[in-house]
Amino acid sequence: MNAKRLMILGAWAALAAGPALASQPTEAQVRELMQVMNVSSQFAAMNGQMAEMMGQQLPCVPVDYWKGYIDKAGTEQLVTAMIPAYQHHFSAEEVAALIKFYKSPLGQKLVAQMPATLAEAAQSGQQWSRRRTADMFAELEKQGKLGADGRCPATGGDSSPAGQ
């Protein structure tokens, strides 16, 4: 048997023995998944948070200006931009199963409770981060690597923080 026939037979045997290749979800499937996951309202919530943050960082610009950042057109653009990621990481069968889950009572509860759950989890994470940072800064100060002001101590006659 020649080498070409052996390669063809080997490839056929590998395909026959292995699992069926998963098909890529269609754009319509991914859009349906995003719809049942209520992605557009999640974008709206993100937009509100971002607007408040930008209002604090740029007080000279009214907060209302930023509230249009993820408008209806922006939501559509963002959804369209995200579709390839879902197509890359999930098969059509998996997306169908996710759609089924998110349409279930438990899936709908997850969608409804996720914003509050994530907000609470983010607060917990921020509190933990503040405590952890304070502990690590205290340890660095104790070791002489940071001054009482939380900055690197001056080196050699220079009063500027080290490394700057």
PDB file of C-alpha atoms in Angstrom:
ATOM      1  CA  MET A   1       0.000   0.000   0.000  1.00  0.00           C
ATOM      2  CA  ASN A   2       1.425   3.361  -0.892  1.00  0.00           C
ATOM      3  CA  ALA A   3       2.013   6.152   1.601  1.00  0.00           C
ATOM      4  CA  LYS A   4      -0.819   8.323   0.288  1.00  0.00           C
ATOM      5  CA  ARG A   5      -3.391   5.550   0.856  1.00  0.00           C
ATOM      6  CA  LEU A   6      -2.000   4.919   4.326  1.00  0.00           C
ATOM      7  CA  MET A   7      -2.382   8.618   5.235  1.00  0.00           C
ATOM      8  CA  ILE A   8      -5.955   8.684   3.951  1.00  0.00           C
ATOM      9  CA  LEU A   9      -6.857   5.491   5.801  1.00  0.00           C
ATOM     10  CA  GLY A  10      -5.171   6.771   8.958  1.00  0.00           C
ATOM     11  CA  ALA A  11      -7.038  10.075   8.824  1.00  0.00           C
ATOM     12  CA  TRP A  12     -10.347   8.272   8.185  1.00  0.00           C
ATOM     13  CA  ALA A  13      -9.717   5.884  11.085  1.00  0.00           C
ATOM     14  CA  ALA A  14      -8.882   8.752  13.427  1.00  0.00           C
ATOM     15  CA  LEU A  15     -12.066  10.581  12.486  1.00  0.00           C
ATOM     16  CA  ALA A  16     -14.172   7.437  12.779  1.00  0.00           C
ATOM     17  CA  ALA A  17     -12.690   6.536  16.171  1.00  0.00           C
ATOM     18  CA  GLY A  18     -12.823  10.033  17.657  1.00  0.00           C
ATOM     19  CA  PRO A  19     -15.841  12.060  18.737  1.00  0.00           C
ATOM     20  CA  ALA A  20     -17.853  13.803  16.070  1.00  0.00           C
ATOM     21  CA  LEU A  21     -16.572  17.274  15.337  1.00  0.00           C
ATOM     22  CA  ALA A  22     -18.722  19.833  17.101  1.00  0.00           C
ATOM     23  CA  SER A  23     -20.385  22.347  14.863  1.00  0.00           C
ATOM     24  CA  GLN A  24     -19.887  26.049  15.423  1.00  0.00           C
ATOM     25  CA  PRO A  25     -22.941  27.909  16.695  1.00  0.00           C
ATOM     26  CA  THR A  26     -24.597  30.237  14.230  1.00  0.00           C
ATOM     27  CA  GLU A  27     -24.783  33.962  14.793  1.00  0.00           C
ATOM     28  CA  ALA A  28     -28.528  33.561  15.377  1.00  0.00           C
ATOM     29  CA  GLN A  29     -27.912  30.954  18.110  1.00  0.00           C
ATOM     30  CA  VAL A  30     -25.434  33.196  19.897  1.00  0.00           C
ATOM     31  CA  ARG A  31     -27.795  36.161  19.637  1.00  0.00           C
ATOM     32  CA  GLU A  32     -30.600  34.045  21.134  1.00  0.00           C
ATOM     33  CA  LEU A  33     -28.295  33.018  23.982  1.00  0.00           C
ATOM     34  CA  MET A  34     -27.389  36.642  24.654  1.00  0.00           C
ATOM     35  CA  GLN A  35     -31.081  37.550  24.577  1.00  0.00           C
ATOM     36  CA  VAL A  36     -32.082  34.906  27.140  1.00  0.00           C
ATOM     37  CA  MET A  37     -29.080  35.904  29.269  1.00  0.00           C
ATOM     38  CA  ASN A  38     -30.437  39.479  29.166  1.00  0.00           C
ATOM     39  CA  VAL A  39     -27.082  40.834  28.041  1.00  0.00           C
ATOM     40  CA  SER A  40     -28.528  44.165  26.904  1.00  0.00           C
ATOM     41  CA  SER A  41     -29.729  45.026  30.425  1.00  0.00           C
ATOM     42  CA  GLN A  42     -26.318  44.024  31.774  1.00  0.00           C
ATOM     43  CA  PHE A  43     -24.784  46.492  29.316  1.00  0.00           C
ATOM     44  CA  ALA A  44     -27.202  49.157  30.558  1.00  0.00           C
ATOM     45  CA  ALA A  45     -26.134  48.526  34.160  1.00  0.00           C
ATOM     46  CA  MET A  46     -22.457  48.666  33.155  1.00  0.00           C
ATOM     47  CA  ASN A  47     -23.155  51.894  31.298  1.00  0.00           C
ATOM     48  CA  GLY A  48     -24.700  53.474  34.392  1.00  0.00           C
ATOM     49  CA  GLN A  49     -21.718  52.499  36.533  1.00  0.00           C
ATOM     50  CA  MET A  50     -19.289  53.750  33.906  1.00  0.00           C
ATOM     51  CA  ALA A  51     -21.174  57.050  33.612  1.00  0.00           C
ATOM     52  CA  GLU A  52     -20.938  57.605  37.378  1.00  0.00           C
ATOM     53  CA  MET A  53     -17.225  56.769  37.358  1.00  0.00           C
ATOM     54  CA  MET A  54     -16.535  59.102  34.439  1.00  0.00           C
ATOM     55  CA  GLY A  55     -18.564  61.821  36.174  1.00  0.00           C
ATOM     56  CA  GLN A  56     -16.266  61.545  39.173  1.00  0.00           C
ATOM     57  CA  GLN A  57     -13.109  61.505  37.054  1.00  0.00           C
ATOM     58  CA  LEU A  58     -14.230  64.316  34.770  1.00  0.00           C
ATOM     59  CA  PRO A  59     -16.550  66.552  36.813  1.00  0.00           C
ATOM     60  CA  CYS A  60     -16.444  69.164  34.035  1.00  0.00           C
ATOM     61  CA  VAL A  61     -18.472  66.789  31.806  1.00  0.00           C
ATOM     62  CA  PRO A  62     -22.094  66.144  32.824  1.00  0.00           C
ATOM     63  CA  VAL A  63     -22.812  62.522  33.834  1.00  0.00           C
ATOM     64  CA  ASP A  64     -25.684  62.473  31.337  1.00  0.00           C
ATOM     65  CA  TYR A  65     -23.143  62.752  28.523  1.00  0.00           C
ATOM     66  CA  TRP A  66     -21.659  59.378  29.431  1.00  0.00           C
ATOM     67  CA  LYS A  67     -25.048  57.687  29.840  1.00  0.00           C
ATOM     68  CA  GLY A  68     -25.236  57.427  26.043  1.00  0.00           C
ATOM     69  CA  TYR A  69     -21.971  55.495  25.817  1.00  0.00           C
ATOM     70  CA  ILE A  70     -23.680  52.121  25.360  1.00  0.00           C
ATOM     71  CA  ASP A  71     -26.848  53.237  23.619  1.00  0.00           C
ATOM     72  CA  LYS A  72     -29.035  51.005  21.417  1.00  0.00           C
ATOM     73  CA  ALA A  73     -26.581  51.180  18.507  1.00  0.00           C
ATOM     74  CA  GLY A  74     -23.650  50.586  20.860  1.00  0.00           C
ATOM     75  CA  THR A  75     -25.402  47.559  22.364  1.00  0.00           C
ATOM     76  CA  GLU A  76     -25.879  46.064  18.902  1.00  0.00           C
ATOM     77  CA  GLN A  77     -22.250  46.771  17.993  1.00  0.00           C
ATOM     78  CA  LEU A  78     -21.023  45.217  21.223  1.00  0.00           C
ATOM     79  CA  VAL A  79     -23.178  42.101  20.815  1.00  0.00           C
ATOM     80  CA  THR A  80     -21.944  41.714  17.237  1.00  0.00           C
ATOM     81  CA  ALA A  81     -18.342  42.116  18.380  1.00  0.00           C
ATOM     82  CA  MET A  82     -18.802  39.422  21.056  1.00  0.00           C
ATOM     83  CA  ILE A  83     -20.358  36.758  18.817  1.00  0.00           C
ATOM     84  CA  PRO A  84     -17.044  35.340  17.502  1.00  0.00           C
ATOM     85  CA  ALA A  85     -15.830  34.711  21.068  1.00  0.00           C
ATOM     86  CA  TYR A  86     -18.907  32.593  21.813  1.00  0.00           C
ATOM     87  CA  GLN A  87     -18.497  30.800  18.482  1.00  0.00           C
ATOM     88  CA  HIS A  88     -14.869  30.091  19.329  1.00  0.00           C
ATOM     89  CA  HIS A  89     -15.469  28.716  22.821  1.00  0.00           C
ATOM     90  CA  PHE A  90     -18.813  26.919  22.481  1.00  0.00           C
ATOM     91  CA  SER A  91     -20.235  24.401  20.039  1.00  0.00           C
ATOM     92  CA  ALA A  92     -23.721  24.722  18.575  1.00  0.00           C
ATOM     93  CA  GLU A  93     -24.825  21.905  20.874  1.00  0.00           C
ATOM     94  CA  GLU A  94     -23.450  23.674  23.941  1.00  0.00           C
ATOM     95  CA  VAL A  95     -25.111  26.959  22.992  1.00  0.00           C
ATOM     96  CA  ALA A  96     -28.411  25.105  22.514  1.00  0.00           C
ATOM     97  CA  ALA A  97     -28.005  23.585  26.005  1.00  0.00           C
ATOM     98  CA  LEU A  98     -27.182  27.008  27.483  1.00  0.00           C
ATOM     99  CA  ILE A  99     -30.255  28.509  25.844  1.00  0.00           C
ATOM    100  CA  LYS A 100     -32.363  25.707  27.308  1.00  0.00           C
ATOM    101  CA  PHE A 101     -30.839  26.321  30.746  1.00  0.00           C
ATOM    102  CA  TYR A 102     -31.282  30.113  30.644  1.00  0.00           C
ATOM    103  CA  LYS A 103     -34.928  29.663  29.604  1.00  0.00           C
ATOM    104  CA  SER A 104     -35.523  27.390  32.625  1.00  0.00           C
ATOM    105  CA  PRO A 105     -36.784  28.804  35.944  1.00  0.00           C
ATOM    106  CA  LEU A 106     -33.328  28.386  37.504  1.00  0.00           C
ATOM    107  CA  GLY A 107     -31.662  30.039  34.520  1.00  0.00           C
ATOM    108  CA  GLN A 108     -34.065  32.977  34.718  1.00  0.00           C
ATOM    109  CA  LYS A 109     -33.381  33.269  38.452  1.00  0.00           C
ATOM    110  CA  LEU A 110     -29.655  33.351  37.698  1.00  0.00           C
ATOM    111  CA  VAL A 111     -30.202  36.134  35.176  1.00  0.00           C
ATOM    112  CA  ALA A 112     -32.369  38.088  37.618  1.00  0.00           C
ATOM    113  CA  GLN A 113     -30.071  37.649  40.635  1.00  0.00           C
ATOM    114  CA  MET A 114     -26.694  37.964  38.916  1.00  0.00           C
ATOM    115  CA  PRO A 115     -26.413  41.779  39.020  1.00  0.00           C
ATOM    116  CA  ALA A 116     -27.069  41.917  42.783  1.00  0.00           C
ATOM    117  CA  THR A 117     -24.878  38.866  43.393  1.00  0.00           C
ATOM    118  CA  LEU A 118     -21.980  40.355  41.444  1.00  0.00           C
ATOM    119  CA  ALA A 119     -22.400  43.730  43.177  1.00  0.00           C
ATOM    120  CA  GLU A 120     -22.239  42.075  46.612  1.00  0.00           C
ATOM    121  CA  ALA A 121     -19.307  39.923  45.545  1.00  0.00           C
ATOM    122  CA  ALA A 122     -17.495  43.001  44.200  1.00  0.00           C
ATOM    123  CA  GLN A 123     -17.994  44.810  47.544  1.00  0.00           C
ATOM    124  CA  SER A 124     -16.607  41.792  49.390  1.00  0.00           C
ATOM    125  CA  GLY A 125     -13.668  41.684  47.006  1.00  0.00           C
ATOM    126  CA  GLN A 126     -12.967  45.381  47.483  1.00  0.00           C
ATOM    127  CA  GLN A 127     -13.086  45.044  51.288  1.00  0.00           C
ATOM    128  CA  TRP A 128     -10.762  42.059  51.142  1.00  0.00           C
ATOM    129  CA  SER A 129      -8.421  43.937  48.792  1.00  0.00           C
ATOM    130  CA  ARG A 130      -8.236  46.971  51.110  1.00  0.00           C
ATOM    131  CA  ARG A 131      -7.430  44.763  54.132  1.00  0.00           C
ATOM    132  CA  ARG A 132      -4.894  42.691  52.168  1.00  0.00           C
ATOM    133  CA  THR A 133      -3.193  45.791  50.782  1.00  0.00           C
ATOM    134  CA  ALA A 134      -3.023  47.394  54.236  1.00  0.00           C
ATOM    135  CA  ASP A 135      -1.530  44.206  55.702  1.00  0.00           C
ATOM    136  CA  MET A 136       1.056  43.929  52.939  1.00  0.00           C
ATOM    137  CA  PHE A 137       1.955  47.631  53.204  1.00  0.00           C
ATOM    138  CA  ALA A 138       2.354  47.237  56.979  1.00  0.00           C
ATOM    139  CA  GLU A 139       4.679  44.269  56.425  1.00  0.00           C
ATOM    140  CA  LEU A 140       6.723  46.215  53.862  1.00  0.00           C
ATOM    141  CA  GLU A 141       6.931  49.170  56.261  1.00  0.00           C
ATOM    142  CA  LYS A 142       8.057  46.824  59.048  1.00  0.00           C
ATOM    143  CA  GLN A 143      10.781  45.480  56.730  1.00  0.00           C
ATOM    144  CA  GLY A 144      11.888  49.026  55.924  1.00  0.00           C
ATOM    145  CA  LYS A 145      10.933  48.745  52.260  1.00  0.00           C
ATOM    146  CA  LEU A 146       8.224  51.422  52.568  1.00  0.00           C
ATOM    147  CA  GLY A 147       8.036  54.569  54.635  1.00  0.00           C
ATOM    148  CA  ALA A 148       5.152  55.474  56.939  1.00  0.00           C
ATOM    149  CA  ASP A 149       3.640  57.392  54.014  1.00  0.00           C
ATOM    150  CA  GLY A 150       3.409  54.170  51.969  1.00  0.00           C
ATOM    151  CA  ARG A 151       6.129  55.276  49.560  1.00  0.00           C
ATOM    152  CA  CYS A 152       9.599  53.991  48.890  1.00  0.00           C
ATOM    153  CA  PRO A 153      12.132  55.546  51.264  1.00  0.00           C
ATOM    154  CA  ALA A 154      14.565  58.075  49.891  1.00  0.00           C
ATOM    155  CA  THR A 155      17.864  56.714  48.713  1.00  0.00           C
ATOM    156  CA  GLY A 156      21.273  58.312  49.102  1.00  0.00           C
ATOM    157  CA  GLY A 157      20.669  62.116  49.760  1.00  0.00           C
ATOM    158  CA  ASP A 158      17.781  62.178  47.286  1.00  0.00           C
ATOM    159  CA  SER A 159      14.438  62.855  48.900  1.00  0.00           C
ATOM    160  CA  SER A 160      12.388  61.573  45.955  1.00  0.00           C
ATOM    161  CA  PRO A 161      10.868  58.092  46.258  1.00  0.00           C
ATOM    162  CA  ALA A 162      13.222  55.349  45.123  1.00  0.00           C
ATOM    163  CA  GLY A 163      12.753  54.199  41.574  1.00  0.00           C
ATOM    164  CA  GLN A 164      11.223  57.459  40.379  1.00  0.00           C
TER     165      GLN A 164
END
